[in-house]
mmCIF file of C-alpha atoms in Angstrom:
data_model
loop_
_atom_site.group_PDB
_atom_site.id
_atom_site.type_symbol
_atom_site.label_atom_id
_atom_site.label_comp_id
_atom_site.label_asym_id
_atom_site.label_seq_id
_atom_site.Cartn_x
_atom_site.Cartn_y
_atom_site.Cartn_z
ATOM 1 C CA UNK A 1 -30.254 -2.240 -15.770
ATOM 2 C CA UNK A 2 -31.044 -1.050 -19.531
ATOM 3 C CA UNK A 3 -34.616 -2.914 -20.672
ATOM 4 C CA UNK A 4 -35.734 -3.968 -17.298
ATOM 5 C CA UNK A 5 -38.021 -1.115 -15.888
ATOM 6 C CA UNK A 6 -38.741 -3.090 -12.678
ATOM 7 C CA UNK A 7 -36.893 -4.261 -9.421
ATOM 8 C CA UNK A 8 -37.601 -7.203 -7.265
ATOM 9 C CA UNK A 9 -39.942 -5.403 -4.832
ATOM 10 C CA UNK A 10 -42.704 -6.215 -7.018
ATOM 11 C CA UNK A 11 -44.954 -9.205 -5.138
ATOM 12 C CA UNK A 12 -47.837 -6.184 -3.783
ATOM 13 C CA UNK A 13 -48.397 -5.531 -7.056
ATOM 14 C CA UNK A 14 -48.596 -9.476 -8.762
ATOM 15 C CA UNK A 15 -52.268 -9.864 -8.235
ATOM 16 C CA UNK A 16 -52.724 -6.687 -10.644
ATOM 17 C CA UNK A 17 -53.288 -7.993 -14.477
ATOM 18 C CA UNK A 18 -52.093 -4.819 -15.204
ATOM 19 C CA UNK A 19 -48.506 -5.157 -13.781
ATOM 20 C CA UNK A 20 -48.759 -8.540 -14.294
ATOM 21 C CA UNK A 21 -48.612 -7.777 -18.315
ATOM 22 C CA UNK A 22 -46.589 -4.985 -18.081
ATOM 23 C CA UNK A 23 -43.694 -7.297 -16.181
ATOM 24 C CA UNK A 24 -44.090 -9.848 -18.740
ATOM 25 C CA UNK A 25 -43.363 -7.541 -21.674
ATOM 26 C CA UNK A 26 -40.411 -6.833 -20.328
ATOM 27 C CA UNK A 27 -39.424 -10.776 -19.950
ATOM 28 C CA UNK A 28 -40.347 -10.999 -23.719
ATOM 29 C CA UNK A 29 -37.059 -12.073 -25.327
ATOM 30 C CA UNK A 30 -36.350 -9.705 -28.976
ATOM 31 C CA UNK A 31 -35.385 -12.313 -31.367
ATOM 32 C CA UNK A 32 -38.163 -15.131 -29.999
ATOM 33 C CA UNK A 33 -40.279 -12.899 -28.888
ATOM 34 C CA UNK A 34 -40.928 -15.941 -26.124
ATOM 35 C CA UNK A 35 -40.453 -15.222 -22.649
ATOM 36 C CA UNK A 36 -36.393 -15.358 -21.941
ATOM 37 C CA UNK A 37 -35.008 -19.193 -21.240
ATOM 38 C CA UNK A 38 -32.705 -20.265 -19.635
ATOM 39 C CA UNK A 39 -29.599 -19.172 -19.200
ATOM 40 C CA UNK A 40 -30.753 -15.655 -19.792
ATOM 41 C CA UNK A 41 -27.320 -13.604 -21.152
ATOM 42 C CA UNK A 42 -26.860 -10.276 -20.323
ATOM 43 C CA UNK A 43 -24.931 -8.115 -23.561
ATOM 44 C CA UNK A 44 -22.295 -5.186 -22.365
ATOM 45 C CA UNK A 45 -25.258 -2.785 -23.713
ATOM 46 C CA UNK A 46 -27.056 -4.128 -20.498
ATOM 47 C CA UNK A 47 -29.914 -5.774 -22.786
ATOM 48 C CA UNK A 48 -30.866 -9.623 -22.559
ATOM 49 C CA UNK A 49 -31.080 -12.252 -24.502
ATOM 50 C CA UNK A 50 -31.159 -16.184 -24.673
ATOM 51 C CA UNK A 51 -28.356 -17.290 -24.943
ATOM 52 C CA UNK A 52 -29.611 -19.596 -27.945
ATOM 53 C CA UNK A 53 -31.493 -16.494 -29.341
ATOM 54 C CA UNK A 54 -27.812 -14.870 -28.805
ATOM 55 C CA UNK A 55 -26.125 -17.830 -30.235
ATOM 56 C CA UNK A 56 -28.444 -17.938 -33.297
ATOM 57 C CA UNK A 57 -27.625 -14.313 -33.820
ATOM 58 C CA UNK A 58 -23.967 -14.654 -33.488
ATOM 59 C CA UNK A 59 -23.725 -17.353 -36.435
ATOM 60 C CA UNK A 60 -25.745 -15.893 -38.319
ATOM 61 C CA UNK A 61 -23.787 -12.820 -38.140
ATOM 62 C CA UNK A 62 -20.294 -15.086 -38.001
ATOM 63 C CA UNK A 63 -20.916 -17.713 -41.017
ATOM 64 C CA UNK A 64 -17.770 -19.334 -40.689
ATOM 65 C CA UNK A 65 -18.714 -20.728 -37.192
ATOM 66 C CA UNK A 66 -19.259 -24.414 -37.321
ATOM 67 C CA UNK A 67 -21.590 -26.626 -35.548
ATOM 68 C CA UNK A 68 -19.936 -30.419 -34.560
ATOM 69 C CA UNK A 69 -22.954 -32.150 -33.744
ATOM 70 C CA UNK A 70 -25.077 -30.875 -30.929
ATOM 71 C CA UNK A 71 -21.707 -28.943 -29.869
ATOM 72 C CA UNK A 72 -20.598 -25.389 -31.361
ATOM 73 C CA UNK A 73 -17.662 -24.471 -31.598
ATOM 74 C CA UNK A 74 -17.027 -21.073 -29.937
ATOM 75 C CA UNK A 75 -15.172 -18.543 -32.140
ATOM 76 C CA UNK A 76 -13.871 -15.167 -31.615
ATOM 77 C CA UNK A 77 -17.075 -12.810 -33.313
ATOM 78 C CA UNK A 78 -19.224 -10.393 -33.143
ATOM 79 C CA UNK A 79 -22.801 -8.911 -33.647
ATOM 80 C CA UNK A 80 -25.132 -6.470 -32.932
ATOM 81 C CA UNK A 81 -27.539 -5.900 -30.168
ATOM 82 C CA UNK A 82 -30.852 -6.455 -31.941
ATOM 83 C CA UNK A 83 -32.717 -3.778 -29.149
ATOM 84 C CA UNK A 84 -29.795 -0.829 -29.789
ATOM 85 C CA UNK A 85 -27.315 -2.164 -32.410
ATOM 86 C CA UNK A 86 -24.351 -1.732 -29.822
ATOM 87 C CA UNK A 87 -21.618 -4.195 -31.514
ATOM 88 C CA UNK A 88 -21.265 -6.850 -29.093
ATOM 89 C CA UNK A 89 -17.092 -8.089 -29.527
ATOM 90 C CA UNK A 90 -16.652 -11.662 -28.136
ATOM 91 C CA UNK A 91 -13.869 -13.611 -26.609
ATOM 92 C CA UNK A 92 -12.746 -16.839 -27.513
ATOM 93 C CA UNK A 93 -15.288 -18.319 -25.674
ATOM 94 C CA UNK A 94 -17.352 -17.196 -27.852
ATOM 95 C CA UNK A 95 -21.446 -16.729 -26.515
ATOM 96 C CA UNK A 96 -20.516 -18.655 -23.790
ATOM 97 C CA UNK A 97 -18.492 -16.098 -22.671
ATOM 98 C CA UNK A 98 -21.191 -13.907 -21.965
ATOM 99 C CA UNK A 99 -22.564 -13.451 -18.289
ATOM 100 C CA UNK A 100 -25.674 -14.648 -17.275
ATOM 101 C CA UNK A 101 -27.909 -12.867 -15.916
ATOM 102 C CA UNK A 102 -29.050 -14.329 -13.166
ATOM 103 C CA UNK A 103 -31.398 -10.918 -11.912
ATOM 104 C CA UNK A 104 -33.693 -11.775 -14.763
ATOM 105 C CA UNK A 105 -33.541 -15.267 -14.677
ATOM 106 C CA UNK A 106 -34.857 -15.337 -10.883
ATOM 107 C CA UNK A 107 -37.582 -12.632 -11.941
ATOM 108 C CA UNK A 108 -38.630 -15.242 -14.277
ATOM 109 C CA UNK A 109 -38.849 -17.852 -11.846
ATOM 110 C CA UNK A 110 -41.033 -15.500 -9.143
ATOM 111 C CA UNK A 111 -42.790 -14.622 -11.981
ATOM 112 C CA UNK A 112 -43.926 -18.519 -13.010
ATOM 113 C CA UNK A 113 -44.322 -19.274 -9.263
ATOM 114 C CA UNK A 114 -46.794 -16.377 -8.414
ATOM 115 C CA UNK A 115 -48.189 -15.851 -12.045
ATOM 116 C CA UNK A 116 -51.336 -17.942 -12.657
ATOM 117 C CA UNK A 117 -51.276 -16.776 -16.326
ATOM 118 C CA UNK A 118 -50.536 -19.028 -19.090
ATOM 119 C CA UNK A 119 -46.701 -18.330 -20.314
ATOM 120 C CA UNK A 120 -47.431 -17.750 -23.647
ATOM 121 C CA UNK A 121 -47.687 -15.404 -25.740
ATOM 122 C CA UNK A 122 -50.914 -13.550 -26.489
ATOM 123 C CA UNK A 123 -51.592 -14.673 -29.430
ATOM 124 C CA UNK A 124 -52.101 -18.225 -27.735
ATOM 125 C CA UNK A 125 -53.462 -16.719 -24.400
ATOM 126 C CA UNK A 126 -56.429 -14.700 -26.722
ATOM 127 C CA UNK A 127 -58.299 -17.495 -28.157
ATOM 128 C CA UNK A 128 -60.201 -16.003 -31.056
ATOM 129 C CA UNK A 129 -63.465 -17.409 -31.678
ATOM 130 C CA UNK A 130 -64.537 -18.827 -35.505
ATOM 131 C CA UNK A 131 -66.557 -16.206 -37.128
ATOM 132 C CA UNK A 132 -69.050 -18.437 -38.927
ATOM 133 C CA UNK A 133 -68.671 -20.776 -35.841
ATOM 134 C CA UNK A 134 -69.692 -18.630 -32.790
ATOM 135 C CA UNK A 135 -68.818 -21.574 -30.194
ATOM 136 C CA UNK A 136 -65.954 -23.013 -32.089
ATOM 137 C CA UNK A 137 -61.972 -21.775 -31.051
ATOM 138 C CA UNK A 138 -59.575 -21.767 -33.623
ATOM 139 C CA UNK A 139 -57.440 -24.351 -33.077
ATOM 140 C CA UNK A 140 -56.419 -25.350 -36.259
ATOM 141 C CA UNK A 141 -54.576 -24.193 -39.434
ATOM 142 C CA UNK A 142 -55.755 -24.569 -42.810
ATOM 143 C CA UNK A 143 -51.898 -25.421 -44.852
ATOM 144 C CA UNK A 144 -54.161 -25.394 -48.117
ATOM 145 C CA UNK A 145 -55.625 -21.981 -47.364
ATOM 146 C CA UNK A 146 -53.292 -20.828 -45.752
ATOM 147 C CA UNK A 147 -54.925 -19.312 -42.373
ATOM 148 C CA UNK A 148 -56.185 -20.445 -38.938
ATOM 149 C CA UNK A 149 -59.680 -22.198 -38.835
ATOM 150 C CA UNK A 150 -61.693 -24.080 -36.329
ATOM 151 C CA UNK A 151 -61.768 -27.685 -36.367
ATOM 152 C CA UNK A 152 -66.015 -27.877 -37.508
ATOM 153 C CA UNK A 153 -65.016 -25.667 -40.900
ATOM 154 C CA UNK A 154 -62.489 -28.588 -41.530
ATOM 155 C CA UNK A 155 -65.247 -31.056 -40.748
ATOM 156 C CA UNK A 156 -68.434 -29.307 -42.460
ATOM 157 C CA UNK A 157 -67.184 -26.063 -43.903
ATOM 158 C CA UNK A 158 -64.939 -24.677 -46.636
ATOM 159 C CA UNK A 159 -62.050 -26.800 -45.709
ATOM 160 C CA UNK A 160 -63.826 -30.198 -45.517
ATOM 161 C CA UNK A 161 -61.336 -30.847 -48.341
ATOM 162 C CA UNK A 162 -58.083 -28.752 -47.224
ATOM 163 C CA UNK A 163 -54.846 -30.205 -45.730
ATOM 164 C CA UNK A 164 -54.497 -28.882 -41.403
ATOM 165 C CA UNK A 165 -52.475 -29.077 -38.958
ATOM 166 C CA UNK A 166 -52.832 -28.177 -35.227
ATOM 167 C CA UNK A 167 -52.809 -24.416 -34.992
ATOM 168 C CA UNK A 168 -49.492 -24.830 -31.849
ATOM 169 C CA UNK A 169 -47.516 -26.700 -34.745
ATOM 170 C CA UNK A 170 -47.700 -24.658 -37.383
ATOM 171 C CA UNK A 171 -47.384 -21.662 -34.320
ATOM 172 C CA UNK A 172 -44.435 -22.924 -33.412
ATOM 173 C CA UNK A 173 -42.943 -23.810 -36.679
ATOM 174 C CA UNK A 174 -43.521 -20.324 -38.117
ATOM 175 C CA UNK A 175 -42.193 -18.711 -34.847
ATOM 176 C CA UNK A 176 -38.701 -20.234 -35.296
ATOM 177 C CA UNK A 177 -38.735 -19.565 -39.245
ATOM 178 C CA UNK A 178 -39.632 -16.026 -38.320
ATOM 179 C CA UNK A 179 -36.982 -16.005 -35.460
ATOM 180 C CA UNK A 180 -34.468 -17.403 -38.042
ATOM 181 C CA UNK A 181 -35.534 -14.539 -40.755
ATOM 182 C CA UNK A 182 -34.878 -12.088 -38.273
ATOM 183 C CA UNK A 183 -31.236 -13.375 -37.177
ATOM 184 C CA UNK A 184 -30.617 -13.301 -41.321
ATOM 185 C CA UNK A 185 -31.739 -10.059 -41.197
ATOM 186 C CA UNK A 186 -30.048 -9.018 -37.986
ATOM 187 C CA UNK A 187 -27.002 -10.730 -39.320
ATOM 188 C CA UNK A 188 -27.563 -8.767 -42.795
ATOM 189 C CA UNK A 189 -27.958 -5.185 -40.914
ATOM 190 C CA UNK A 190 -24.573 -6.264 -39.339
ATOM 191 C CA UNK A 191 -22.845 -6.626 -43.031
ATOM 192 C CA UNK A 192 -24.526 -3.528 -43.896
ATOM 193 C CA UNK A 193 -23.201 -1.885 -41.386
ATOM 194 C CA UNK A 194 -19.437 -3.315 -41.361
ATOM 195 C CA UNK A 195 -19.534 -2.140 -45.213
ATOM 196 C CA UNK A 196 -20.536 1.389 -43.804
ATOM 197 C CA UNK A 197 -18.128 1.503 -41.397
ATOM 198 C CA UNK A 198 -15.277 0.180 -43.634
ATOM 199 C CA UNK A 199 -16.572 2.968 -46.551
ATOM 200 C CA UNK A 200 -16.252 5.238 -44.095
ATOM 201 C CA UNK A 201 -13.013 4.527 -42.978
ATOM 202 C CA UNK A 202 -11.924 4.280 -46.763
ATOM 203 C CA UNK A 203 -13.259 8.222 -47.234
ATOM 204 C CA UNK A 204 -10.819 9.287 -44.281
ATOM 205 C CA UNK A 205 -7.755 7.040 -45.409
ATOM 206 C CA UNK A 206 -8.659 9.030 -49.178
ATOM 207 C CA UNK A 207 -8.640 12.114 -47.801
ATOM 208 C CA UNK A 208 -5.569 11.245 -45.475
ATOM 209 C CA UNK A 209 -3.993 10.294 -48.114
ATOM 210 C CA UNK A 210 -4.610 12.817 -50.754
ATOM 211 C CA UNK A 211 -3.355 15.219 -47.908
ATOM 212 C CA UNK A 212 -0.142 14.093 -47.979
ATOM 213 C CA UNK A 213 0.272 13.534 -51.905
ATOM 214 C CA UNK A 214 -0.597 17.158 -52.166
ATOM 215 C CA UNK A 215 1.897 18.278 -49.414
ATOM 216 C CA UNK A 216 4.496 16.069 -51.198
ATOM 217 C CA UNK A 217 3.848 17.704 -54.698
ATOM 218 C CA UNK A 218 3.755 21.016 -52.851
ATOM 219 C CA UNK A 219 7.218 20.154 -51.597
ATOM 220 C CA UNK A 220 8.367 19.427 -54.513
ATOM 221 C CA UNK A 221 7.648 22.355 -56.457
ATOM 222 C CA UNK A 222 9.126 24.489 -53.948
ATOM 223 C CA UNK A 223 12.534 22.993 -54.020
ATOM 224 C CA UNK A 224 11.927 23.639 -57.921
ATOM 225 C CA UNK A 225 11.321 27.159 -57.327
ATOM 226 C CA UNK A 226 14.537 27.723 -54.920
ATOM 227 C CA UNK A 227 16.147 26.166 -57.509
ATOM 228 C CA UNK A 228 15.272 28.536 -60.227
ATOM 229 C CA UNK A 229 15.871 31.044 -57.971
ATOM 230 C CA UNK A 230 19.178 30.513 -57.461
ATOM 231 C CA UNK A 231 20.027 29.778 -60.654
ATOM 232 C CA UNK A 232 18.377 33.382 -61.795
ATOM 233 C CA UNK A 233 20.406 35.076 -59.045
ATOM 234 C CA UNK A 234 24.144 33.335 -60.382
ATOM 235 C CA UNK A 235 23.177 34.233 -63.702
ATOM 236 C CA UNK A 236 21.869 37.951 -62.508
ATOM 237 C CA UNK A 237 25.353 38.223 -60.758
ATOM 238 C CA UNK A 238 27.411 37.480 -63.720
ATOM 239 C CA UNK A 239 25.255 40.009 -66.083
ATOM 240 C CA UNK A 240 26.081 42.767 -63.411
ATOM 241 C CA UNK A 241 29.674 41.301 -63.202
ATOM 242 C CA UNK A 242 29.587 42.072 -67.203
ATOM 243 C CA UNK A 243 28.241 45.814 -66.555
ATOM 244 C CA UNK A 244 30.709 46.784 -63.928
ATOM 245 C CA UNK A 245 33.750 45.797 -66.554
ATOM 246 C CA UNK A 246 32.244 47.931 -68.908
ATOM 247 C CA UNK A 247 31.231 50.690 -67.214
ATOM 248 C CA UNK A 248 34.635 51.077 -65.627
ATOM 249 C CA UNK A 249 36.708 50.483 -68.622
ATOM 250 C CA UNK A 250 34.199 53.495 -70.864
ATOM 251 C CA UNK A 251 34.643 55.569 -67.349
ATOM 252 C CA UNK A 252 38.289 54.971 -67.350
ATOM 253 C CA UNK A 253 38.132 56.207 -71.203
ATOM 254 C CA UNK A 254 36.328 59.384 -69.781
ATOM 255 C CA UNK A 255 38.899 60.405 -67.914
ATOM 256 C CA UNK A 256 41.739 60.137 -70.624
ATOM 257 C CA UNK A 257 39.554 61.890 -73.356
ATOM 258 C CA UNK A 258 38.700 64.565 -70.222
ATOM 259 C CA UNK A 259 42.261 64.990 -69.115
ATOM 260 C CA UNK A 260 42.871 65.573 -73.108
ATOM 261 C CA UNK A 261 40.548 68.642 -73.995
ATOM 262 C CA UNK A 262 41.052 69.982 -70.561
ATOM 263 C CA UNK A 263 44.987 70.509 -72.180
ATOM 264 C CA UNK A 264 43.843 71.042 -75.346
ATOM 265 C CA UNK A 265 41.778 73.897 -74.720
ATOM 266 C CA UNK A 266 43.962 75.255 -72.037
ATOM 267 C CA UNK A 267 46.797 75.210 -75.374
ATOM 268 C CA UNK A 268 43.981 77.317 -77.420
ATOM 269 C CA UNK A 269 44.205 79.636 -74.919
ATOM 270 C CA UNK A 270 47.899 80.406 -75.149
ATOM 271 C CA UNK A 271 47.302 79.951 -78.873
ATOM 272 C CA UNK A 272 45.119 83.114 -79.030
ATOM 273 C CA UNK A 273 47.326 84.823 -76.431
ATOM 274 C CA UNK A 274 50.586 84.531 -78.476
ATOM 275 C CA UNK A 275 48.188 85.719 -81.380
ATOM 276 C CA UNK A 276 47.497 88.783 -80.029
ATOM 277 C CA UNK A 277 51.210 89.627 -79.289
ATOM 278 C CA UNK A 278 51.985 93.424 -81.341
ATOM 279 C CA UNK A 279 55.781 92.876 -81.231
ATOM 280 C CA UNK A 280 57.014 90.533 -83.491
ATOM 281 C CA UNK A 281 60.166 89.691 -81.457
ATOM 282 C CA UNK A 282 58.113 88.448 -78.453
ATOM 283 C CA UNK A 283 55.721 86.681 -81.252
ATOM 284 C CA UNK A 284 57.805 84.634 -83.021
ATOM 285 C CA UNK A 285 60.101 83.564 -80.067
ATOM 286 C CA UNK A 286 56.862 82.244 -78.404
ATOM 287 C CA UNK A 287 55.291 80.948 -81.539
ATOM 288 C CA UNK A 288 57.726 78.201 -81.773
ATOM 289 C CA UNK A 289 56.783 76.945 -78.692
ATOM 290 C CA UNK A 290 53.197 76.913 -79.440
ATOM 291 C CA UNK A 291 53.853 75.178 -82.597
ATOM 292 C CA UNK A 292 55.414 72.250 -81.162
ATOM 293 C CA UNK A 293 52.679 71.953 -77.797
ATOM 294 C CA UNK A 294 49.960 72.169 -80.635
ATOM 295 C CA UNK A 295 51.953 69.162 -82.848
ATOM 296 C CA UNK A 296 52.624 67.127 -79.639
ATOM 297 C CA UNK A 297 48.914 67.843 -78.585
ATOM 298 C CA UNK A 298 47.064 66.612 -82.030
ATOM 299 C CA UNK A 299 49.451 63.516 -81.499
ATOM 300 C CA UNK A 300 48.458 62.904 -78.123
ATOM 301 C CA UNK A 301 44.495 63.020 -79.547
ATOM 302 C CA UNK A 302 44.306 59.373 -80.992
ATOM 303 C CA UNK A 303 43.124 58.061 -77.285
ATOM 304 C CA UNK A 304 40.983 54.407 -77.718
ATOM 305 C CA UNK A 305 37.945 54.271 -78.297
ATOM 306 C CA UNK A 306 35.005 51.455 -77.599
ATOM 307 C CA UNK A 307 34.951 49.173 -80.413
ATOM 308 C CA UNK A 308 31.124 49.217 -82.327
ATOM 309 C CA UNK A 309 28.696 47.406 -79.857
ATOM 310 C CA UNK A 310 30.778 47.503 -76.993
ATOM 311 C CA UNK A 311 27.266 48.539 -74.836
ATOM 312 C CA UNK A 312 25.334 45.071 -76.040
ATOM 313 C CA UNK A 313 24.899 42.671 -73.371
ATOM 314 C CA UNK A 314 22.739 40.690 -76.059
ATOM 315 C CA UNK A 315 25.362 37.918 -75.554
ATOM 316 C CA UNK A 316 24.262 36.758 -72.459
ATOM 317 C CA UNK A 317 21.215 34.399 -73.968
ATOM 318 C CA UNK A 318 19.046 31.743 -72.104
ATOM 319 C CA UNK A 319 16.962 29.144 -73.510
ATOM 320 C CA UNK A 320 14.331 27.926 -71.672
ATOM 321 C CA UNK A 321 11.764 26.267 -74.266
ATOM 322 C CA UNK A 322 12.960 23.252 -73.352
ATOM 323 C CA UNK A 323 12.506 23.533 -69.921
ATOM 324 C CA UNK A 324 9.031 25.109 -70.197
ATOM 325 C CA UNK A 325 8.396 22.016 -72.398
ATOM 326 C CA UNK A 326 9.893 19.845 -69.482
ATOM 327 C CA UNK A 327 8.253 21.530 -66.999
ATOM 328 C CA UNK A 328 4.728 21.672 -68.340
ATOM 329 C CA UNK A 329 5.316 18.032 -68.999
ATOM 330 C CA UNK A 330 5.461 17.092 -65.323
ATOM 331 C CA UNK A 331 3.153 14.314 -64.361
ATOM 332 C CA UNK A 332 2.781 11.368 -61.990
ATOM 333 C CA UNK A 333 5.129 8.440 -62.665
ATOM 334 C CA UNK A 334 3.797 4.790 -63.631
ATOM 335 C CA UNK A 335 4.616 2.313 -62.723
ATOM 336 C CA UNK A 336 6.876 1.529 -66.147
ATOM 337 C CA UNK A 337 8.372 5.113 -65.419
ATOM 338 C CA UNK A 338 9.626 4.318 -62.253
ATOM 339 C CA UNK A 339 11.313 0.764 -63.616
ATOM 340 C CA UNK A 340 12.888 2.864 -66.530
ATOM 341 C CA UNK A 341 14.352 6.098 -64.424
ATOM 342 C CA UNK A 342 13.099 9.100 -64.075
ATOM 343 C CA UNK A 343 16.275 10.863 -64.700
ATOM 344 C CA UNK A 344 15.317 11.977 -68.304
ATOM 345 C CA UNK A 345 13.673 15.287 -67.528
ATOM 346 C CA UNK A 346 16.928 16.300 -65.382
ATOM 347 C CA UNK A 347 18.559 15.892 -68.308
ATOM 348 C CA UNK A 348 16.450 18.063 -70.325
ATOM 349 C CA UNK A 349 17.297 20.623 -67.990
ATOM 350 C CA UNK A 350 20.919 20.524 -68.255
ATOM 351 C CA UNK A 351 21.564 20.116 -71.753
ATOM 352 C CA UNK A 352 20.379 22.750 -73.483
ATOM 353 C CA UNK A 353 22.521 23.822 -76.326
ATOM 354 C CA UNK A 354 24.442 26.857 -76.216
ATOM 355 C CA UNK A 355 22.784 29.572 -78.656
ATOM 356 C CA UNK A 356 25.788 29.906 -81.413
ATOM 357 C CA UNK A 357 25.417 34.227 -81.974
ATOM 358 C CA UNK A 358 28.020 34.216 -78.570
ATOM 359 C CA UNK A 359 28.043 32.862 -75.054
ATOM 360 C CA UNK A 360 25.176 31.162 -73.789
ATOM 361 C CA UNK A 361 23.782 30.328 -69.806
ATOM 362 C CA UNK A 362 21.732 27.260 -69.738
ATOM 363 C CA UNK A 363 19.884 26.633 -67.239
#
């Protein structure tokens, strides 16, 4: 059992003041600092208490507990251990609900029935002597002054004219007010600590949280990227759509204006031939031939042509200002902006005016 360094087998050992004081300190309640009444309470940290001591320490720590007369009224709480700090959660029964500890409590009972020492503690079992009185005790305590004295310094000394009291009153009376300062200051270490705790839990809901805004924007953006994407890849397509017309109507010209000087220069040939002909018979039956293939040949040479700027693809025009201007614009919604719509940036992005030098892909 946590804060009890003994077990019962102790009765060889009682006549020793040694173990005698030893086994008292550890019958010394915390918050009285008396030896432990009964009941004596045992917390789930395995330390004791009184169970007033506990009781004082639980409503100080629980405020809103009421007392009805000599009665309390039991409330769910909580509070600390005052030896370890272990948070002590209790039931609806409140400090009643704690289990005695009846181990201790008959220690404390072998202890008064083979102790012949004074139960007190030692500031009451040392009884300090009166230094300008050898044979006096102090016994009493100067409330003027402020300090213990013996009871011939109130009669002929320096506080013949000082208010006393017996030195066990004002003992007493002090104990419990210090008793009571330390449950407020128990009880304060508690709200400390709940505030910690609760700070603490606040830094990992922050974090938790900021986790998933990011993820969410993150999210976000992507599905704005795919979108671009795909829009750049349909408007890619029809640009190479645009380049395969052309290329195959110019390659189509190619072949016409190919198939045209492969004849022509096939009918220079036979030109030159029927030039070099030394009978004039054979020439001039020939050269009426040649005449006409060379007439129906220059006819034949007005093939089509490309019209000027056929080759500019300058007509397929984007503009994206606007949705740069939307895009760098992106910021968390208000809550105004989420009352209003927030469908005015989509429409940024689909109305974009076509440009007016020829056809225009908005994006």
């Amino acid at each position: 059992m946590c804060g009890m360094n003994f077990a019962l087998g102790f009765k060889p050992a009682m006549g020793d003041a040694s173990s005698m004081e030893n086994l008292e300190k550890q019958l010394i309640c915390p918050i009285c600092l008396e030896i432990f009444t009964k009941p004596v309470v045992i917390l789930p940290c395995q330390h004791n208490l009184c169970r007033k001591c506990a009781n004082d320490v639980f409503q100080a720590s629980n405020p809103l507990c009421q007392n009805r007369g000599s009665t309390t009224v039991s409330l769910r709480g909580r509070f600390r251990c005052p030896s370890c700090r272990h948070e002590v959660v209790l039931d609806r029964h409140g400090v009643h609900g704690l289990q005695r500890n009846l181990l201790v409590e008959n220690i404390i009972d072998i202890y008064k029935s083979k102790s012949s020492r004074p139960l007190l503690p030692k500031t009451e079992q040392q009884q300090l002597m009166c230094d300008q009185h050898e044979d006096e005790k102090i016994n009493i305590y100067c409330l003027t002054c402020e300090m213990p004295t013996c009871s011939m310094c109130k009669v002929f000394g320096d506080h013949k004219e000082c208010e006393v009291a017996p030195l066990q009153v004002i003992y007493k009376r002090q104990k419990t007010e210090l008793s009571d300062a330390i449950a407020i200051l128990v009880a304060g270490n508690d709200s400390v600590q709940a505030r910690i705790t609760q700070m603490e839990d606040i830094c990992r809901t922050v974090k938790e949280n900021s986790r998933r805004q990011m993820q969410h924007i993150s999210d976000e953006f992507d599905e704005l990227f795919a979108t671009l994407e795909e829009r750049k890849r349909e408007l890619v397509v029809r640009i190479g759509n645009e380049q395969d017309h052309k290329l195959g109507h110019v390659r189509s010209l190619l072949g016409r204006h190919g198939d045209y000087l492969e004849m022509s220069l096939k009918l220079v040939e036979t030109a030159i031939q029927s030039m070099e002909e030394p009978q004039m018979v054979v020439f001039l039956q020939s050269a009426k031939d040649v005449f006409k293939k060379i007439t129906d040949t220059a006819k034949a040479s007005n093939i089509e042509r490309t019209e000027a700027g056929y080759e500019s693809m300058a007509h397929f025009i984007i503009h994206t200002e606007n949705v740069a201007d939307v895009l760098r614009a992106i910021d968390f919604q208000t809550g105004d902006d989420l009352k209003d719509g927030g469908d005015e940036g989509l429409e940024d992005l689909t109305s974009s005016p076509a440009h007016p030098g020829g056809e225009s892909a908005r994006l």
